[in-house]
Structure formats: structure tokens, C-alpha cells
mmCIF file of C-alpha atoms in Angstrom:
data_model
loop_
_atom_site.group_PDB
_atom_site.id
_atom_site.type_symbol
_atom_site.label_atom_id
_atom_site.label_comp_id
_atom_site.label_asym_id
_atom_site.label_seq_id
_atom_site.Cartn_x
_atom_site.Cartn_y
_atom_site.Cartn_z
ATOM 1 C CA MET A 1 -16.448 10.070 15.458
ATOM 2 C CA GLY A 2 -19.067 9.672 18.237
ATOM 3 C CA LYS A 3 -19.314 11.379 21.346
ATOM 4 C CA LEU A 4 -17.308 8.159 23.595
ATOM 5 C CA LYS A 5 -14.359 7.752 21.271
ATOM 6 C CA ARG A 6 -13.606 11.618 21.479
ATOM 7 C CA VAL A 7 -13.700 11.374 24.730
ATOM 8 C CA TRP A 8 -11.310 8.221 24.972
ATOM 9 C CA ASN A 9 -9.328 10.049 22.094
ATOM 10 C CA VAL A 10 -8.564 13.134 24.853
ATOM 11 C CA ILE A 11 -8.120 10.687 27.762
ATOM 12 C CA SER A 12 -5.814 7.702 25.974
ATOM 13 C CA GLY A 13 -3.554 11.325 24.441
ATOM 14 C CA ILE A 14 -3.448 13.141 28.569
ATOM 15 C CA VAL A 15 -2.132 9.469 29.223
ATOM 16 C CA VAL A 16 -0.005 9.107 27.135
ATOM 17 C CA ILE A 17 1.408 12.453 27.431
ATOM 18 C CA LEU A 18 1.588 11.634 31.703
ATOM 19 C CA PHE A 19 3.711 8.467 30.659
ATOM 20 C CA ALA A 20 5.743 10.135 28.171
ATOM 21 C CA VAL A 21 7.182 13.457 30.933
ATOM 22 C CA LEU A 22 7.196 10.144 33.384
ATOM 23 C CA ALA A 23 9.640 8.534 31.521
ATOM 24 C CA MET A 24 11.746 11.389 30.701
ATOM 25 C CA LEU A 25 12.313 11.611 34.028
ATOM 26 C CA ILE A 26 14.238 8.162 34.056
ATOM 27 C CA PRO A 27 15.196 7.309 31.192
ATOM 28 C CA ALA A 28 17.583 4.399 31.953
ATOM 29 C CA GLU A 29 14.737 2.753 33.195
ATOM 30 C CA ALA A 30 12.138 3.997 30.602
ATOM 31 C CA PHE A 31 13.539 2.043 28.324
ATOM 32 C CA ILE A 32 12.810 -1.219 29.335
ATOM 33 C CA LEU A 33 9.180 0.218 30.364
ATOM 34 C CA ILE A 34 9.135 1.606 26.745
ATOM 35 C CA ALA A 35 10.755 -2.157 25.215
ATOM 36 C CA LEU A 36 7.934 -3.912 27.530
ATOM 37 C CA ILE A 37 4.682 -1.796 26.361
ATOM 38 C CA ALA A 38 5.750 -1.918 22.492
ATOM 39 C CA ALA A 39 6.046 -5.501 22.964
ATOM 40 C CA THR A 40 2.739 -5.466 24.357
ATOM 41 C CA LEU A 41 0.606 -3.542 22.267
ATOM 42 C CA LEU A 42 2.244 -5.736 19.364
ATOM 43 C CA LEU A 43 0.747 -9.158 21.017
ATOM 44 C CA ILE A 44 -2.803 -7.080 21.465
ATOM 45 C CA ARG A 45 -2.243 -5.586 17.833
ATOM 46 C CA GLY A 46 -1.863 -9.207 16.449
ATOM 47 C CA CYS A 47 -4.750 -10.910 18.732
ATOM 48 C CA ARG A 48 -7.155 -8.137 17.815
ATOM 49 C CA TYR A 49 -6.790 -8.938 13.841
ATOM 50 C CA ILE A 50 -6.473 -12.624 13.859
ATOM 51 C CA ILE A 51 -10.060 -12.257 16.419
ATOM 52 C CA TYR A 52 -11.269 -10.014 13.510
ATOM 53 C CA TYR A 53 -10.313 -12.081 10.744
ATOM 54 C CA LEU A 54 -12.506 -15.180 12.720
ATOM 55 C CA THR A 55 -15.345 -13.322 13.784
ATOM 56 C CA MET A 56 -15.516 -11.657 9.804
ATOM 57 C CA ALA A 57 -12.909 -10.545 7.950
ATOM 58 C CA GLN A 58 -12.726 -14.208 6.571
ATOM 59 C CA HIS A 59 -15.689 -13.452 4.691
ATOM 60 C CA MET A 60 -14.258 -10.376 3.084
ATOM 61 C CA VAL A 61 -12.452 -9.922 0.380
ATOM 62 C CA GLY A 62 -8.557 -10.206 1.024
ATOM 63 C CA GLY A 63 -9.578 -10.792 4.229
ATOM 64 C CA LYS A 64 -6.641 -13.259 4.776
ATOM 65 C CA ILE A 65 -4.466 -10.632 4.629
ATOM 66 C CA ILE A 66 -5.661 -9.467 7.933
ATOM 67 C CA LEU A 67 -5.086 -13.022 9.599
ATOM 68 C CA PHE A 68 -1.340 -12.585 8.074
ATOM 69 C CA TYR A 69 -1.150 -9.394 9.045
ATOM 70 C CA GLY A 70 -2.676 -10.329 12.488
ATOM 71 C CA ILE A 71 -0.185 -13.690 12.837
ATOM 72 C CA PHE A 72 2.887 -11.153 11.734
ATOM 73 C CA MET A 73 1.918 -8.859 14.262
ATOM 74 C CA PHE A 74 1.851 -11.427 17.205
ATOM 75 C CA ASP A 75 4.557 -13.086 16.140
ATOM 76 C CA LEU A 76 6.398 -9.503 16.422
ATOM 77 C CA GLY A 77 5.583 -9.321 19.956
ATOM 78 C CA VAL A 78 6.270 -12.492 21.140
ATOM 79 C CA PHE A 79 9.871 -12.257 19.561
ATOM 80 C CA ALA A 80 10.417 -8.729 21.155
ATOM 81 C CA MET A 81 8.516 -10.018 24.666
ATOM 82 C CA THR A 82 11.346 -12.850 24.989
ATOM 83 C CA ILE A 83 14.421 -10.340 23.713
ATOM 84 C CA TYR A 84 13.682 -6.927 25.644
ATOM 85 C CA SER A 85 16.218 -7.468 27.904
ATOM 86 C CA GLU A 86 19.086 -9.188 25.815
ATOM 87 C CA SER A 87 19.362 -6.512 23.012
ATOM 88 C CA LYS A 88 18.147 -2.759 23.482
ATOM 89 C CA ALA A 89 19.589 -2.722 19.159
ATOM 90 C CA VAL A 90 16.491 -5.005 18.197
ATOM 91 C CA ILE A 91 14.060 -2.795 20.193
ATOM 92 C CA LEU A 92 15.374 0.258 18.904
ATOM 93 C CA ILE A 93 14.652 -1.048 14.797
ATOM 94 C CA TYR A 94 11.331 -1.892 16.035
ATOM 95 C CA LEU A 95 10.470 1.719 17.626
ATOM 96 C CA THR A 96 12.364 3.537 14.537
ATOM 97 C CA ALA A 97 10.773 1.178 11.946
ATOM 98 C CA GLY A 98 7.155 1.483 13.676
ATOM 99 C CA HIS A 99 8.098 5.567 13.365
ATOM 100 C CA ALA A 100 8.657 5.548 9.779
ATOM 101 C CA ILE A 101 6.432 2.836 8.117
ATOM 102 C CA SER A 102 3.556 4.693 10.458
ATOM 103 C CA GLY A 103 5.080 8.115 8.779
ATOM 104 C CA VAL A 104 5.106 6.594 5.021
ATOM 105 C CA ILE A 105 1.339 5.073 5.788
ATOM 106 C CA ASP A 106 0.233 8.928 6.692
ATOM 107 C CA ILE A 107 1.868 10.995 3.604
ATOM 108 C CA VAL A 108 0.275 8.402 1.549
ATOM 109 C CA ARG A 109 -3.094 8.538 3.471
ATOM 110 C CA SER A 110 -2.828 12.378 2.994
ATOM 111 C CA ILE A 111 -2.202 12.169 -0.428
ATOM 112 C CA ARG A 112 -4.961 10.637 -0.982
ATOM 113 C CA ASN A 113 -7.002 12.702 1.051
ATOM 114 C CA ARG A 114 -5.800 15.817 -0.798
ATOM 115 C CA LYS A 115 -6.739 14.298 -3.931
ATOM 116 C CA ASP A 116 -10.246 13.581 -3.163
ATOM 117 C CA GLY A 117 -10.778 17.042 -1.924
ATOM 118 C CA TYR A 118 -10.575 16.089 2.527
ATOM 119 C CA SER A 119 -9.500 19.004 4.739
ATOM 120 C CA SER A 120 -7.933 16.577 6.735
ATOM 121 C CA TRP A 121 -5.145 16.068 4.677
ATOM 122 C CA ARG A 122 -2.819 18.643 6.556
ATOM 123 C CA THR A 123 -3.036 17.122 9.922
ATOM 124 C CA ASP A 124 -2.349 13.663 8.021
ATOM 125 C CA MET A 125 0.928 14.766 6.416
ATOM 126 C CA ILE A 126 2.458 16.690 9.049
ATOM 127 C CA GLN A 127 1.789 13.580 11.439
ATOM 128 C CA GLY A 128 3.211 11.474 8.292
ATOM 129 C CA ILE A 129 6.512 13.868 8.156
ATOM 130 C CA GLY A 130 6.818 13.911 12.350
ATOM 131 C CA ASN A 131 6.896 10.181 12.406
ATOM 132 C CA ILE A 132 9.641 10.326 9.961
ATOM 133 C CA LEU A 133 11.123 13.154 11.376
ATOM 134 C CA ILE A 134 11.210 11.343 14.694
ATOM 135 C CA ALA A 135 12.865 7.770 13.110
ATOM 136 C CA LEU A 136 15.600 9.654 11.677
ATOM 137 C CA ILE A 137 16.196 11.456 14.519
ATOM 138 C CA CYS A 138 16.483 7.489 16.112
ATOM 139 C CA VAL A 139 18.927 7.169 13.426
ATOM 140 C CA ILE A 140 21.056 9.592 13.801
ATOM 141 C CA PHE A 141 21.492 8.630 17.599
ATOM 142 C CA VAL A 142 21.541 5.499 18.070
ATOM 143 C CA GLY A 143 24.179 5.232 20.097
ATOM 144 C CA SER A 144 23.182 7.161 22.809
ATOM 145 C CA ILE A 145 20.103 5.325 24.748
ATOM 146 C CA ASP A 146 18.721 8.292 26.842
ATOM 147 C CA ILE A 147 18.562 10.589 23.763
ATOM 148 C CA LEU A 148 16.482 7.847 21.987
ATOM 149 C CA VAL A 149 14.405 7.919 25.398
ATOM 150 C CA TYR A 150 14.143 11.340 25.058
ATOM 151 C CA VAL A 151 13.435 11.450 21.289
ATOM 152 C CA TYR A 152 10.350 9.046 21.362
ATOM 153 C CA CYS A 153 8.924 10.370 24.503
ATOM 154 C CA LEU A 154 9.134 13.782 22.388
ATOM 155 C CA GLY A 155 7.312 11.874 19.709
ATOM 156 C CA LEU A 156 4.751 10.250 22.159
ATOM 157 C CA ILE A 157 3.455 13.545 23.215
ATOM 158 C CA TYR A 158 3.259 14.766 19.069
ATOM 159 C CA LEU A 159 1.021 11.887 18.398
ATOM 160 C CA ALA A 160 -1.007 12.644 21.935
ATOM 161 C CA VAL A 161 -1.535 15.958 21.000
ATOM 162 C CA ILE A 162 -2.837 15.110 17.555
ATOM 163 C CA ARG A 163 -5.083 12.869 19.195
ATOM 164 C CA ILE A 164 -6.253 15.212 21.124
ATOM 165 C CA ILE A 165 -6.549 17.950 18.233
ATOM 166 C CA ARG A 166 -8.484 14.863 15.768
ATOM 167 C CA ALA A 167 -11.381 14.615 18.677
ATOM 168 C CA PHE A 168 -12.223 17.953 18.968
ATOM 169 C CA ARG A 169 -12.333 18.136 14.629
ATOM 170 C CA LYS A 170 -15.761 18.398 13.579
ATOM 171 C CA SER A 171 -16.400 15.260 11.362
ATOM 172 C CA ALA A 172 -18.766 14.965 8.092
ATOM 173 C CA ILE A 173 -21.946 13.539 8.572
ATOM 174 C CA VAL A 174 -23.413 12.094 5.746
ATOM 175 C CA TYR A 175 -27.391 12.375 5.509
ATOM 176 C CA ILE A 176 -29.257 9.906 2.848
ATOM 177 C CA GLN A 177 -32.220 11.953 1.724
#
């Protein structure tokens, strides 16, 4: 990871922590803001994958999967953008599913990294378990919007702290002789 990427990770981690603290102060209004931000991030991520496919991945093996993933993310973003004020349950499902899927991916990555002998597998495992715990807490407290906003904000703070820690971790540099 380059220096600019490290600085970006630290700054974005601090911004996410500040946003989460602000959202915890006004949970009723923060829910709609969180829903809009989640929908916007889905749109942006979908556009990034589609652009990546058009510029590079179409020439790769398995590149169409990236296109389908981009279209799926963009579609989810459009859908979430159209219903953010109508149904809070759907937005909660998006947030919970996002944490659950991210947790499973992190755990699988940590198992693979442990088999390969990387030392970063512990951080991935902790992050994956944290994401799954956040998703489980969201499922348990599905009736109260305020508690879900608090849990989601605590999850954001947790992920931001992990991002900042990863920014300061030394990365391996492979030299070819």
C-alpha cells in the first residue's frame, strides 16, 4: 500500500467515525441519511465495476462476472434510492445483508490467508466476526429503528478503526533479483 493510499485510509476512517458519532446523536433523521448513503454507495460501486469491465475486464478470463456484478450493484442502488423513504424494513435488510456477506467474505479470506501463511489473517477474522455480530444484532433488534442506528453506527466506527489500523500496518514488498 502506497503512502497516498495510507493517508486516504486514515482520513476516510476519521470521517466515517465523525459521521457515525453525528448519526448517533440524531438517530431518527440519521436513518434516512444512512439509507441514502447506502444507496449512493451501491450506485457508485456498480458504476465503478461497469466502467472497469468496459475498460479492462472484458479482456480478462471471467470478466463478464464483473459486468454482472456491476449491473447487480447498480440495480440494487437504484432500487434502494427509489424506496428509501417508503420502507424502512427493506433498507434494514440491505444493511444487515451487507454486513453478513462482508463478514463471510472476510472469514473465508482469513482462512485462505492462514493456509498461505500470511500474518494478516487474524485481522481479517476479527473483522469478519465483527461484521457477522453486527448483522446478528440487527436481526435481533429489528423492531427498534434507534437501536439499529446505534448498532450500525458502532459497526461503522469498528470498521473505520480496522481501516486505520490496516493503514499503519507494514505491507510486504517483494523484490525480484
